[in-house]
Short mmCIF file of C-alpha atoms in Angstrom, two decimals:
data_model
loop_
_atom_site.label_atom_id
_atom_site.label_comp_id
_atom_site.label_asym_id
_atom_site.label_seq_id
_atom_site.Cartn_x
_atom_site.Cartn_y
_atom_site.Cartn_z
CA MET A 75 -33.52 11.95 7.09
CA VAL A 76 -32.43 9.56 9.80
CA THR A 77 -31.28 11.21 12.97
CA ALA A 78 -28.94 9.63 15.46
CA PRO A 79 -30.03 9.76 19.11
CA ALA A 80 -29.51 13.25 20.44
CA THR A 81 -26.52 13.47 22.69
CA THR A 82 -25.04 16.27 24.67
CA THR A 83 -21.58 14.77 24.64
CA GLY A 84 -18.66 15.47 22.33
CA MET A 85 -17.30 18.60 23.94
CA PHE A 86 -13.62 19.45 24.05
CA ASP A 87 -11.75 21.68 26.48
CA LEU A 88 -8.16 22.60 25.67
CA HIS A 89 -5.89 23.97 28.38
CA ASP A 90 -2.48 25.34 27.43
CA VAL A 91 -2.04 22.79 24.65
CA SER A 92 1.32 22.61 22.89
CA VAL A 93 2.75 20.30 20.24
CA THR A 94 6.46 19.59 19.90
CA TYR A 95 8.09 17.78 16.96
CA GLY A 96 11.48 16.59 18.11
CA SER A 97 13.02 19.78 19.45
CA GLU A 98 10.74 22.21 17.60
CA THR A 99 7.60 23.47 19.28
CA ALA A 100 5.04 23.95 16.52
CA VAL A 101 2.02 25.05 18.53
CA ALA A 102 1.88 26.48 22.04
CA GLY A 103 -0.50 27.91 24.60
CA VAL A 104 -3.82 26.98 23.04
CA ASN A 105 -6.80 27.46 25.34
CA MET A 106 -10.26 26.94 23.94
CA HIS A 107 -13.64 25.35 24.45
CA ILE A 108 -15.21 23.38 21.62
CA PRO A 109 -18.96 23.28 22.19
CA PRO A 110 -20.96 20.14 21.49
CA GLN A 111 -23.25 19.83 18.44
CA ALA A 112 -21.82 22.92 16.81
CA VAL A 113 -19.29 23.66 14.09
CA THR A 114 -15.94 25.06 15.14
CA ALA A 115 -13.73 26.31 12.31
CA LEU A 116 -9.95 26.56 12.61
CA ILE A 117 -8.62 29.20 10.23
CA GLY A 118 -5.23 30.73 9.57
CA PRO A 119 -2.48 30.85 6.97
CA SER A 120 -0.60 27.72 5.82
CA GLY A 121 1.75 26.27 8.40
CA CYS A 122 -0.06 27.85 11.36
CA GLY A 123 -0.63 24.52 13.08
CA LYS A 124 -4.36 24.11 12.38
CA SER A 125 -4.03 20.53 11.17
CA THR A 126 -1.49 19.73 13.89
CA LEU A 127 -3.93 20.93 16.54
CA LEU A 128 -6.76 18.99 14.88
CA ARG A 129 -4.77 15.77 14.98
CA CYS A 130 -4.27 16.19 18.74
CA LEU A 131 -7.99 15.68 19.23
CA ASN A 132 -7.96 12.06 18.02
CA ARG A 133 -4.30 11.44 18.86
CA MET A 134 -3.35 10.90 15.22
CA ASN A 135 -0.10 12.67 16.10
CA ASP A 136 0.80 9.49 18.02
CA GLU A 137 1.29 7.76 14.69
CA LEU A 138 4.03 10.14 13.59
CA GLY A 139 6.35 9.27 16.48
CA ASN A 140 8.66 11.89 17.92
CA VAL A 141 5.68 14.14 18.71
CA LYS A 142 4.93 15.41 22.21
CA VAL A 143 1.63 16.97 23.14
CA GLY A 144 1.62 19.16 26.25
CA GLY A 145 -1.17 20.71 28.27
CA ARG A 146 -4.59 19.20 28.84
CA ILE A 147 -7.12 18.05 26.23
CA LEU A 148 -10.40 17.05 27.83
CA LEU A 149 -13.17 15.25 25.98
CA ASP A 150 -16.29 15.50 28.12
CA GLY A 151 -14.01 16.07 31.07
CA VAL A 152 -11.64 13.14 30.45
CA GLU A 153 -8.01 13.71 29.52
CA VAL A 154 -7.52 12.08 26.09
CA ASN A 155 -3.78 11.71 26.50
CA ASP A 156 -4.22 9.82 29.74
CA ARG A 157 -2.62 6.42 29.73
CA SER A 158 -5.95 4.80 30.55
CA VAL A 159 -7.47 6.14 27.30
CA ASP A 160 -7.10 3.72 24.41
CA PRO A 161 -6.56 5.57 21.10
CA VAL A 162 -8.77 2.96 19.41
CA GLU A 163 -11.72 3.92 21.62
CA LEU A 164 -10.94 7.59 21.30
CA ARG A 165 -10.97 7.34 17.50
CA MET A 166 -14.33 5.59 17.59
CA ARG A 167 -15.69 8.64 19.41
CA VAL A 168 -13.70 11.18 17.39
CA GLY A 169 -13.83 10.45 13.66
CA GLN A 170 -11.80 12.17 10.97
CA VAL A 171 -12.30 13.17 7.34
CA PHE A 172 -9.19 14.05 5.38
CA GLN A 173 -8.29 16.69 2.83
CA LYS A 174 -8.20 14.39 -0.17
CA PRO A 175 -10.98 11.81 -0.52
CA ASN A 176 -9.31 8.56 0.56
CA PRO A 177 -11.77 5.69 0.17
CA PHE A 178 -10.35 2.19 0.55
CA PRO A 179 -10.04 0.18 -2.67
CA PHE A 180 -13.18 -1.78 -1.68
CA SER A 181 -16.85 -1.58 -2.53
CA ILE A 182 -18.99 1.28 -1.22
CA TYR A 183 -20.55 -1.08 1.31
CA ASP A 184 -17.23 -2.43 2.58
CA ASN A 185 -15.85 1.09 2.94
CA VAL A 186 -18.64 2.14 5.28
CA ALA A 187 -18.67 -1.20 7.10
CA TYR A 188 -14.90 -1.09 7.76
CA GLY A 189 -15.14 0.86 11.04
CA PRO A 190 -17.96 -1.19 12.59
CA ARG A 191 -16.28 -4.44 11.50
CA THR A 192 -13.04 -3.24 13.09
CA HIS A 193 -14.93 -2.82 16.32
CA GLY A 194 -16.46 -6.26 16.21
CA VAL A 195 -19.85 -5.84 14.49
CA ARG A 196 -20.39 -9.07 12.56
CA SER A 197 -24.13 -9.40 12.07
CA ARG A 198 -25.18 -8.74 8.50
CA ALA A 199 -28.40 -7.04 9.56
CA ALA A 200 -26.59 -4.69 11.95
CA LEU A 201 -24.00 -3.81 9.28
CA ASP A 202 -26.72 -3.25 6.66
CA GLY A 203 -28.45 -0.87 9.03
CA LEU A 204 -25.27 1.02 9.90
CA VAL A 205 -24.27 1.35 6.24
CA GLU A 206 -27.67 2.68 5.21
CA ASP A 207 -27.90 5.03 8.17
CA SER A 208 -24.39 6.41 7.69
CA LEU A 209 -24.84 6.91 3.94
CA LYS A 210 -28.10 8.74 4.61
CA ARG A 211 -26.48 11.01 7.16
CA ALA A 212 -23.71 11.78 4.67
CA ALA A 213 -26.39 12.55 2.02
CA LEU A 214 -25.06 9.89 -0.35
CA TRP A 215 -27.68 7.16 0.10
CA ASN A 216 -29.98 8.22 -2.74
CA GLU A 217 -27.14 8.19 -5.23
CA VAL A 218 -25.68 4.80 -4.30
CA LYS A 219 -28.46 2.71 -2.73
CA ASP A 220 -28.72 0.52 -5.82
CA SER A 221 -24.98 0.07 -6.29
CA LEU A 222 -23.53 -0.63 -2.85
CA LYS A 223 -21.36 -3.35 -4.37
CA LYS A 224 -19.77 -0.89 -6.79
CA HIS A 225 -16.09 -0.10 -6.34
CA ALA A 226 -15.60 3.14 -4.39
CA PHE A 227 -13.18 4.47 -7.02
CA GLU A 228 -15.99 4.60 -9.56
CA LEU A 229 -17.59 7.46 -7.62
CA SER A 230 -16.86 11.10 -8.40
CA GLY A 231 -14.51 13.07 -6.14
CA GLY A 232 -17.38 14.73 -4.29
CA GLN A 233 -19.19 11.43 -3.83
CA GLN A 234 -15.97 9.83 -2.59
CA GLN A 235 -15.60 12.53 0.03
CA ARG A 236 -19.19 12.01 1.20
CA LEU A 237 -18.42 8.28 1.29
CA CYS A 238 -15.48 9.08 3.57
CA ILE A 239 -17.83 11.09 5.78
CA ALA A 240 -20.24 8.14 5.87
CA ARG A 241 -17.35 5.83 6.71
CA ALA A 242 -16.36 8.07 9.61
CA LEU A 243 -19.98 8.28 10.81
CA ALA A 244 -20.43 4.51 10.84
CA THR A 245 -18.68 4.13 14.19
CA ALA A 246 -21.21 6.63 15.62
CA PRO A 247 -18.64 9.24 16.63
CA GLU A 248 -19.61 12.16 18.84
CA VAL A 249 -17.06 14.42 17.18
CA LEU A 250 -16.05 14.67 13.53
CA LEU A 251 -12.73 16.27 12.63
CA MET A 252 -12.49 17.59 9.08
CA ASP A 253 -9.17 18.68 7.61
CA GLU A 254 -10.04 20.93 4.65
CA PRO A 255 -12.59 18.39 3.45
CA ALA A 256 -13.64 20.38 0.39
CA SER A 257 -10.35 21.85 -0.77
CA ALA A 258 -9.89 19.18 -3.46
CA LEU A 259 -13.47 19.46 -4.73
CA ASP A 260 -15.39 21.51 -7.28
CA PRO A 261 -17.88 24.20 -6.13
CA ILE A 262 -20.96 22.00 -6.45
CA SER A 263 -19.42 19.17 -4.46
CA THR A 264 -18.22 21.73 -1.91
CA GLN A 265 -21.77 22.99 -1.58
CA GLN A 266 -23.02 19.44 -0.96
CA ILE A 267 -20.37 18.85 1.71
CA GLU A 268 -21.31 22.11 3.41
CA ASP A 269 -25.00 21.14 3.37
CA THR A 270 -24.06 17.79 4.89
CA ILE A 271 -22.09 19.53 7.64
CA ALA A 272 -25.04 21.81 8.41
CA GLU A 273 -27.27 18.76 8.78
CA LEU A 274 -24.73 16.75 10.79
CA LYS A 275 -24.07 19.36 13.44
CA ARG A 276 -27.47 18.62 14.94
CA THR A 277 -26.06 15.32 16.19
CA VAL A 278 -22.28 15.60 16.00
CA THR A 279 -19.67 18.09 17.13
CA ILE A 280 -17.67 19.24 14.11
CA VAL A 281 -14.20 20.74 14.08
CA ILE A 282 -13.19 21.83 10.61
CA VAL A 283 -9.89 23.18 9.34
CA THR A 284 -10.32 25.43 6.37
CA HIS A 285 -8.33 27.82 4.22
CA ASN A 286 -11.49 29.28 2.88
CA MET A 287 -12.73 32.12 5.06
CA GLN A 288 -16.08 32.40 3.29
CA GLN A 289 -16.59 28.75 4.07
CA ALA A 290 -15.75 29.28 7.74
CA ALA A 291 -18.19 32.21 7.84
CA ARG A 292 -20.93 30.19 6.13
CA ILE A 293 -20.83 26.98 8.10
CA SER A 294 -19.30 27.55 11.52
CA ASP A 295 -20.76 28.70 14.80
CA GLN A 296 -17.40 29.35 16.38
CA THR A 297 -14.15 30.33 14.71
CA ALA A 298 -10.61 30.04 16.00
CA PHE A 299 -7.86 32.02 14.27
CA MET A 300 -4.34 30.62 14.52
CA LEU A 301 -1.14 32.27 13.46
CA ARG A 302 2.57 31.53 13.44
CA GLU A 303 4.22 34.92 13.29
CA SER A 304 7.76 33.68 12.77
CA MET A 305 9.51 30.36 12.35
CA GLU A 306 11.42 31.01 15.58
CA ARG A 307 8.25 31.02 17.60
CA PRO A 308 5.49 28.42 17.85
CA ALA A 309 2.08 29.06 16.37
CA GLN A 310 -0.57 30.32 18.71
CA LEU A 311 -4.28 30.83 18.95
CA VAL A 312 -4.87 34.52 18.31
CA GLU A 313 -8.58 34.67 18.87
CA VAL A 314 -11.53 32.37 19.30
CA GLY A 315 -15.17 33.28 19.44
CA ASP A 316 -18.58 33.44 17.85
CA THR A 317 -18.16 33.32 14.08
CA ARG A 318 -20.49 36.20 13.30
CA LEU A 319 -18.78 38.42 15.83
CA MET A 320 -15.34 37.52 14.65
CA PHE A 321 -16.09 38.22 11.02
CA THR A 322 -17.88 41.50 11.72
CA ASN A 323 -15.94 42.79 14.67
CA PRO A 324 -12.66 40.95 15.35
CA SER A 325 -11.04 41.93 18.62
CA ASP A 326 -7.47 41.41 17.42
CA LYS A 327 -5.79 43.51 14.71
CA ARG A 328 -4.11 40.42 13.22
CA THR A 329 -7.43 38.63 12.86
CA GLU A 330 -8.86 41.65 11.13
CA SER A 331 -6.05 41.90 8.61
CA TYR A 332 -6.23 38.15 7.90
CA ILE A 333 -9.95 37.98 7.33
CA THR A 334 -9.94 41.11 5.23
CA GLY A 335 -7.32 39.45 3.07
CA ARG A 336 -4.33 41.58 3.92
CA PHE A 337 -2.10 38.49 4.32
CA GLY A 338 -2.24 34.73 4.19
CA MET B 123 22.09 34.78 -37.03
CA LYS B 124 23.60 32.48 -39.60
CA ALA B 125 25.88 30.83 -37.05
CA SER B 126 22.96 30.10 -34.76
CA THR B 127 20.94 28.50 -37.59
CA ALA B 128 23.90 26.23 -38.25
CA ARG B 129 24.01 25.35 -34.57
CA VAL B 130 20.32 24.48 -34.54
CA LYS B 131 20.79 22.28 -37.61
CA ARG B 132 23.72 20.54 -35.97
CA ALA B 133 21.75 19.96 -32.78
CA ARG B 134 18.90 18.48 -34.80
CA ALA B 135 21.23 16.14 -36.65
CA ILE B 136 22.79 14.95 -33.38
CA GLU B 137 19.30 14.47 -31.95
CA SER B 138 18.22 12.24 -34.82
CA VAL B 139 21.44 10.22 -34.65
CA ALA B 140 20.88 9.68 -30.91
CA LYS B 141 17.31 8.60 -31.56
CA THR B 142 18.44 6.11 -34.20
CA ILE B 143 21.21 4.62 -32.06
CA THR B 144 19.06 4.17 -28.94
CA GLY B 145 16.24 2.82 -31.10
CA LEU B 146 18.60 0.27 -32.63
CA ALA B 147 19.65 -0.89 -29.17
CA ALA B 148 16.00 -1.36 -28.21
CA PHE B 149 15.31 -3.19 -31.46
CA LEU B 150 18.33 -5.43 -30.86
CA VAL B 151 16.81 -6.57 -27.55
CA VAL B 152 13.52 -7.47 -29.18
CA GLY B 153 15.32 -9.21 -32.02
CA LEU B 154 17.47 -11.19 -29.61
CA VAL B 155 14.48 -12.44 -27.65
CA LEU B 156 12.58 -13.34 -30.81
CA PHE B 157 15.63 -15.14 -32.17
CA VAL B 158 16.26 -17.15 -29.00
CA ILE B 159 12.61 -18.15 -28.62
CA GLY B 160 12.18 -18.76 -32.32
CA TYR B 161 15.27 -20.96 -32.49
CA ILE B 162 14.24 -23.00 -29.45
CA VAL B 163 10.77 -23.51 -30.94
CA TYR B 164 12.29 -24.43 -34.30
CA ARG B 165 14.64 -27.00 -32.82
CA GLY B 166 12.39 -28.26 -30.04
CA ALA B 167 8.83 -28.26 -31.37
CA GLY B 168 9.33 -31.54 -33.21
CA SER B 169 10.15 -33.38 -29.97
CA ILE B 170 7.01 -32.32 -28.16
CA SER B 171 4.52 -35.13 -27.96
CA TRP B 172 2.17 -36.58 -25.38
CA GLU B 173 4.74 -39.24 -24.62
CA PHE B 174 7.53 -36.66 -24.24
CA LEU B 175 5.51 -34.71 -21.65
CA THR B 176 4.14 -37.64 -19.67
CA GLN B 177 6.68 -40.49 -19.79
CA PRO B 178 10.06 -41.07 -18.11
CA PRO B 179 13.21 -41.37 -20.27
CA ARG B 180 13.91 -44.69 -21.97
CA LYS B 181 16.82 -46.41 -23.71
CA ASN B 182 19.64 -44.82 -21.74
CA MET B 183 18.06 -41.34 -21.97
CA THR B 184 18.00 -41.35 -25.78
CA ALA B 185 14.26 -41.78 -26.05
CA GLY B 186 11.08 -41.45 -24.03
CA GLY B 187 9.92 -38.37 -22.16
CA ILE B 188 10.97 -35.92 -19.49
CA TRP B 189 8.01 -36.15 -17.11
CA PRO B 190 10.12 -36.76 -13.97
CA ALA B 191 12.11 -33.59 -14.75
CA ILE B 192 8.93 -31.54 -15.30
CA TRP B 193 7.42 -32.83 -12.08
CA GLY B 194 10.72 -32.30 -10.23
CA THR B 195 10.93 -28.66 -11.28
CA MET B 196 7.32 -28.08 -10.27
CA LEU B 197 8.01 -29.73 -6.92
CA LEU B 198 11.17 -27.69 -6.33
CA THR B 199 9.42 -24.46 -7.28
CA PHE B 200 6.44 -25.23 -5.05
CA TRP B 201 8.62 -25.87 -2.00
CA THR B 202 10.81 -22.87 -2.81
CA ALA B 203 7.66 -20.75 -2.74
CA ALA B 204 6.49 -22.41 0.45
CA PHE B 205 9.74 -21.48 2.21
CA SER B 206 10.51 -18.10 0.69
CA LEU B 207 7.07 -16.46 0.35
CA PRO B 208 6.07 -16.28 4.04
CA ILE B 209 9.50 -15.15 5.21
CA GLY B 210 10.02 -12.79 2.28
CA VAL B 211 6.61 -11.13 2.54
CA MET B 212 6.90 -10.77 6.30
CA ALA B 213 10.39 -9.26 6.05
CA GLY B 214 9.08 -6.88 3.36
CA ILE B 215 6.22 -5.85 5.66
CA TYR B 216 8.68 -5.20 8.48
CA LEU B 217 10.88 -3.02 6.28
CA ALA B 218 8.01 -1.04 4.78
CA GLU B 219 5.72 -0.68 7.78
CA TYR B 220 7.61 -1.10 11.02
CA ALA B 221 11.36 -0.66 10.57
CA PRO B 222 12.66 2.41 12.39
CA ARG B 223 15.51 4.35 10.84
CA GLY B 224 18.59 2.95 12.52
CA THR B 225 21.55 0.64 12.50
CA PHE B 226 19.53 -2.56 12.59
CA THR B 227 17.45 -1.57 9.55
CA ARG B 228 20.59 -0.54 7.69
CA VAL B 229 22.17 -3.91 8.43
CA VAL B 230 19.03 -5.71 7.21
CA ARG B 231 19.00 -3.73 3.97
CA LEU B 232 22.71 -4.31 3.42
CA SER B 233 22.20 -8.04 3.97
CA ILE B 234 19.41 -8.16 1.39
CA ALA B 235 21.50 -6.29 -1.17
CA ASN B 236 24.36 -8.71 -0.56
CA MET B 237 22.07 -11.70 -0.72
CA ALA B 238 20.97 -10.59 -4.18
CA GLY B 239 24.57 -10.23 -5.28
CA VAL B 240 25.84 -13.68 -4.32
CA PRO B 241 26.41 -15.92 -7.39
CA SER B 242 24.03 -18.85 -7.54
CA ILE B 243 26.77 -21.49 -7.51
CA VAL B 244 27.89 -20.12 -4.15
CA TYR B 245 24.37 -20.72 -2.87
CA GLY B 246 24.71 -24.25 -4.16
CA LEU B 247 27.87 -24.73 -2.14
CA PHE B 248 26.24 -23.18 0.90
CA GLY B 249 23.20 -25.42 0.51
CA LEU B 250 25.44 -28.45 0.21
CA SER B 251 27.25 -27.77 3.45
CA LEU B 252 24.25 -26.56 5.47
CA PHE B 253 21.12 -28.37 4.24
CA VAL B 254 22.61 -31.50 2.65
CA LEU B 255 25.38 -32.25 5.14
CA THR B 256 24.85 -30.37 8.41
CA PHE B 257 21.07 -30.80 8.52
CA GLY B 258 21.46 -34.27 7.03
CA PHE B 259 18.76 -33.84 4.39
CA GLY B 260 21.00 -35.43 1.78
CA ARG B 261 20.50 -34.59 -1.91
CA SER B 262 16.80 -33.95 -1.77
CA VAL B 263 13.92 -31.82 -2.91
CA ILE B 264 13.87 -30.09 0.46
CA ALA B 265 17.58 -29.22 0.43
CA GLY B 266 17.28 -27.91 -3.13
CA ALA B 267 14.15 -25.90 -2.36
CA LEU B 268 15.75 -24.35 0.74
CA THR B 269 18.78 -23.37 -1.34
CA LEU B 270 16.60 -21.87 -4.07
CA ALA B 271 14.60 -20.05 -1.38
CA CYS B 272 17.78 -18.24 -0.26
CA LEU B 273 18.23 -17.11 -3.84
CA THR B 274 14.62 -15.95 -4.20
CA LEU B 275 14.25 -14.21 -0.83
CA PRO B 276 15.83 -10.87 -1.77
CA VAL B 277 13.58 -10.58 -4.84
CA ILE B 278 10.45 -11.27 -2.80
CA ILE B 279 11.47 -8.95 0.04
CA THR B 280 12.32 -6.10 -2.31
CA SER B 281 9.17 -6.42 -4.42
CA THR B 282 7.00 -6.68 -1.29
CA GLU B 283 8.58 -3.60 0.23
CA GLU B 284 8.22 -1.61 -2.97
CA ALA B 285 4.61 -2.67 -3.49
CA LEU B 286 3.74 -1.69 0.09
CA ARG B 287 5.45 1.68 -0.26
CA GLN B 288 3.34 2.47 -3.31
CA VAL B 289 0.16 2.24 -1.25
CA PRO B 290 -0.73 5.87 -0.38
CA LYS B 291 -0.28 7.05 3.21
CA ASP B 292 -3.84 8.40 3.08
CA LEU B 293 -5.26 4.88 3.19
CA ARG B 294 -3.27 3.99 6.30
CA GLN B 295 -4.36 7.24 7.95
CA ALA B 296 -8.01 6.58 7.13
CA SER B 297 -7.83 3.14 8.69
CA LEU B 298 -6.00 4.31 11.81
CA ALA B 299 -8.44 7.20 12.23
CA LEU B 300 -11.29 4.66 12.27
CA GLY B 301 -9.69 3.08 15.30
CA ALA B 302 -8.03 0.16 13.49
CA SER B 303 -4.73 -1.10 14.87
CA ARG B 304 -1.53 -0.93 12.86
CA LEU B 305 -1.71 -4.68 12.20
CA ARG B 306 -5.34 -4.59 11.07
CA THR B 307 -4.52 -1.66 8.81
CA ILE B 308 -1.73 -3.66 7.18
CA VAL B 309 -3.70 -6.88 6.84
CA ARG B 310 -7.04 -5.47 5.71
CA VAL B 311 -6.08 -2.37 3.74
CA VAL B 312 -2.41 -2.16 2.78
CA LEU B 313 -1.69 -5.80 1.85
CA PRO B 314 -4.73 -6.25 -0.43
CA ALA B 315 -3.87 -3.01 -2.20
CA ALA B 316 -0.26 -4.12 -2.62
CA ALA B 317 -1.08 -7.72 -3.56
CA PRO B 318 -0.69 -7.33 -7.35
CA GLY B 319 2.85 -5.99 -6.98
CA ILE B 320 3.80 -8.59 -4.40
CA VAL B 321 2.45 -11.49 -6.45
CA THR B 322 4.07 -10.42 -9.72
CA GLY B 323 7.42 -9.72 -8.09
CA SER B 324 7.34 -13.07 -6.32
CA ILE B 325 6.40 -14.97 -9.47
CA LEU B 326 9.24 -13.36 -11.40
CA GLY B 327 11.62 -14.37 -8.62
CA LEU B 328 10.26 -17.90 -8.49
CA SER B 329 10.34 -18.41 -12.25
CA ARG B 330 13.97 -17.31 -12.15
CA ALA B 331 14.58 -19.95 -9.46
CA ALA B 332 12.78 -22.60 -11.53
CA GLY B 333 15.36 -22.15 -14.28
CA GLU B 334 18.44 -22.19 -12.02
CA THR B 335 20.86 -25.10 -12.39
CA ALA B 336 23.82 -24.27 -10.17
CA PRO B 337 22.05 -24.19 -6.77
CA ILE B 338 20.34 -27.55 -7.29
CA LEU B 339 23.33 -29.20 -8.97
CA VAL B 340 24.85 -30.26 -5.66
CA THR B 341 21.79 -30.16 -3.43
CA ALA B 342 18.84 -31.85 -5.08
CA VAL B 343 19.20 -33.43 -8.48
CA ALA B 344 20.17 -36.75 -9.96
CA PHE B 345 21.01 -37.79 -13.50
CA TYR B 346 18.18 -40.21 -13.45
CA ALA B 347 15.65 -40.65 -10.70
CA PRO B 348 12.05 -41.72 -10.50
CA ILE B 349 9.53 -39.25 -9.13
CA PRO B 350 10.48 -38.82 -5.46
CA SER B 351 7.99 -40.23 -2.99
CA THR B 352 8.90 -37.71 -0.25
CA VAL B 353 10.60 -34.32 -0.14
CA PHE B 354 13.68 -36.08 1.22
CA GLY B 355 14.20 -37.92 -2.04
CA GLU B 356 16.39 -36.73 -4.91
CA THR B 357 14.74 -35.64 -8.09
CA MET B 358 15.23 -34.78 -11.71
CA ALA B 359 14.73 -31.17 -12.82
CA LEU B 360 14.40 -29.45 -16.19
CA PRO B 361 17.43 -27.13 -16.10
CA TYR B 362 19.71 -29.88 -14.83
CA HIS B 363 18.31 -32.38 -17.32
CA LEU B 364 19.06 -29.89 -20.05
CA TYR B 365 22.58 -29.36 -18.79
CA ILE B 366 23.36 -33.03 -18.44
CA MET B 367 21.86 -33.99 -21.80
CA ALA B 368 23.74 -31.21 -23.55
CA THR B 369 27.13 -31.91 -22.01
CA GLN B 370 27.47 -35.38 -20.51
CA ALA B 371 25.07 -37.67 -22.32
CA VAL B 372 26.40 -41.07 -23.23
CA LYS B 373 24.81 -40.85 -26.64
CA PRO B 374 23.88 -37.39 -27.86
CA ALA B 375 20.12 -36.88 -28.28
CA PRO B 376 19.72 -33.28 -29.45
CA HIS B 377 15.97 -33.59 -29.93
CA ILE B 378 15.60 -34.23 -26.20
CA VAL B 379 17.85 -31.29 -25.32
CA TRP B 380 15.86 -28.85 -27.46
CA GLY B 381 12.55 -30.30 -26.40
CA THR B 382 13.52 -29.87 -22.75
CA ALA B 383 14.62 -26.30 -23.38
CA LEU B 384 11.30 -25.55 -25.06
CA VAL B 385 9.30 -27.00 -22.17
CA LEU B 386 11.31 -24.97 -19.64
CA VAL B 387 11.03 -21.70 -21.57
CA ALA B 388 7.34 -22.24 -22.30
CA GLY B 389 6.52 -23.08 -18.68
CA VAL B 390 8.33 -20.05 -17.27
CA GLY B 391 6.97 -17.85 -20.08
CA ILE B 392 3.36 -18.85 -19.50
CA ILE B 393 3.64 -18.14 -15.78
CA ASN B 394 5.25 -14.74 -16.36
CA VAL B 395 2.68 -13.68 -18.93
CA ALA B 396 -0.14 -14.85 -16.66
CA ALA B 397 1.32 -12.83 -13.77
CA ALA B 398 1.71 -9.72 -15.91
CA THR B 399 -1.82 -10.01 -17.28
CA TRP B 400 -3.29 -10.52 -13.83
CA ARG B 401 -1.42 -7.52 -12.52
CA SER B 402 -2.53 -5.18 -15.26
CA ARG B 403 -6.12 -6.32 -14.64
CA GLN B 404 -5.74 -5.53 -10.92
CA ARG B 405 -4.03 -2.24 -11.70
CA SER B 406 -6.93 -1.05 -13.79
CA LYS B 407 -9.22 -1.80 -10.84
CA ILE B 408 -7.04 0.05 -8.34
CA ARG B 409 -5.86 3.51 -9.21
CA TRP B 410 -4.85 6.44 -7.09
#
């Protein structure tokens, strides 16, 4: 297994973060630390703002227009919403994997090479190296090394999702955001994605949104529970802490009833 | 119980009548097309010869070929594409990817809908006053092509916009999340994925323009002209040749009329079938 150079960067600090769509505040008052080279899981019922909060971290909310992010979001101490921060650079450092596998209608190779090419890598040798390295880190290399020219749509759903992970890794991000990356996959593919995450967290900070509490318990080091108690009020962060502690001894009643399956 | 059985029977009878009537209408369409094409082939096939396809008319248009008209139509269509494709595709991109919801976008959409509704002879008149007279192009390939481009633009814009909208949002998101700009996302990801739809829509629009008579009647064509040496020369064209031979010929030459019709229909037909085949090939490669 190829390992990227060990880094100690890729750490987020959120201070009083809020997200407002038009006149509606969807998320408010989020304070949390996201430690580097660890898996942080965001859990909570549908519509509790997990994905919205996730998209703040790579400023994908910018693309929606009409969205205002308040508070402070620091990546290694630098405010990501600062005017001096270019979203292009930010997204090189903070990659994202989406809910549904969304490979481009290109070959496997061109999918992985898209990010590096976007950022100016032209040399064939450098691209070959990045493609191989990224596919290895996403645990897909052995299955596709002889068919890199094959169209990405010929892969199975699980393979496509690992291709999307490889594509995100190719720009050497320090953080990987994953928005329910296994929810559209079968159990075996889910298992493979979880194994990949376990391997990746040695080099990359991972923030994963998941509906699946067993999954959060299995793969994450830290868990954050979010909840929107009524449509009149914005969603908030109920509790954040060590995953094992939270699942064995939650400090908030609402967390306890959610993880024991009383609602959601 | 009995009443309801009768009702079910009645409903079934009505259903089968409806199926028959709608089926007949569909069959009528197929029959009509087969009849039109079959009749044109029947009347025109005898005129088709190497000479007919490659020589200019002779003996006061009663003999010889229609090569200048074939070439003229190809020339007009080429320049129509050259003018309308870049503007049409770019306007389609603006509407699908950039246009904010607002008054300006509404006005643009309304204009396109109106553009599509204007009768082609009105475009001819417009082309005459703007391109032929005001711009001083005279009756010429360029004036005719610009007029035909106005006619084709709404088709190209609409098919571009629709093809772009069919590309899933997920792909745009993936590209943006990799740090690609909006423009790079459009050029490298969205446009290639939408290309089959854009190309087929555009070809259908252009083949429609290739068969138009009214817009070129007053802007580009002549009864008899040699192959123009520049785009500022007047030209012959298949639809106009057909019109003039069918209605104003000095001596009627029906074999030339039907031969011309066959060449026009075959040319447009081949291009349309090629476009449809290419698209279905691309479609089977790209699925979401």
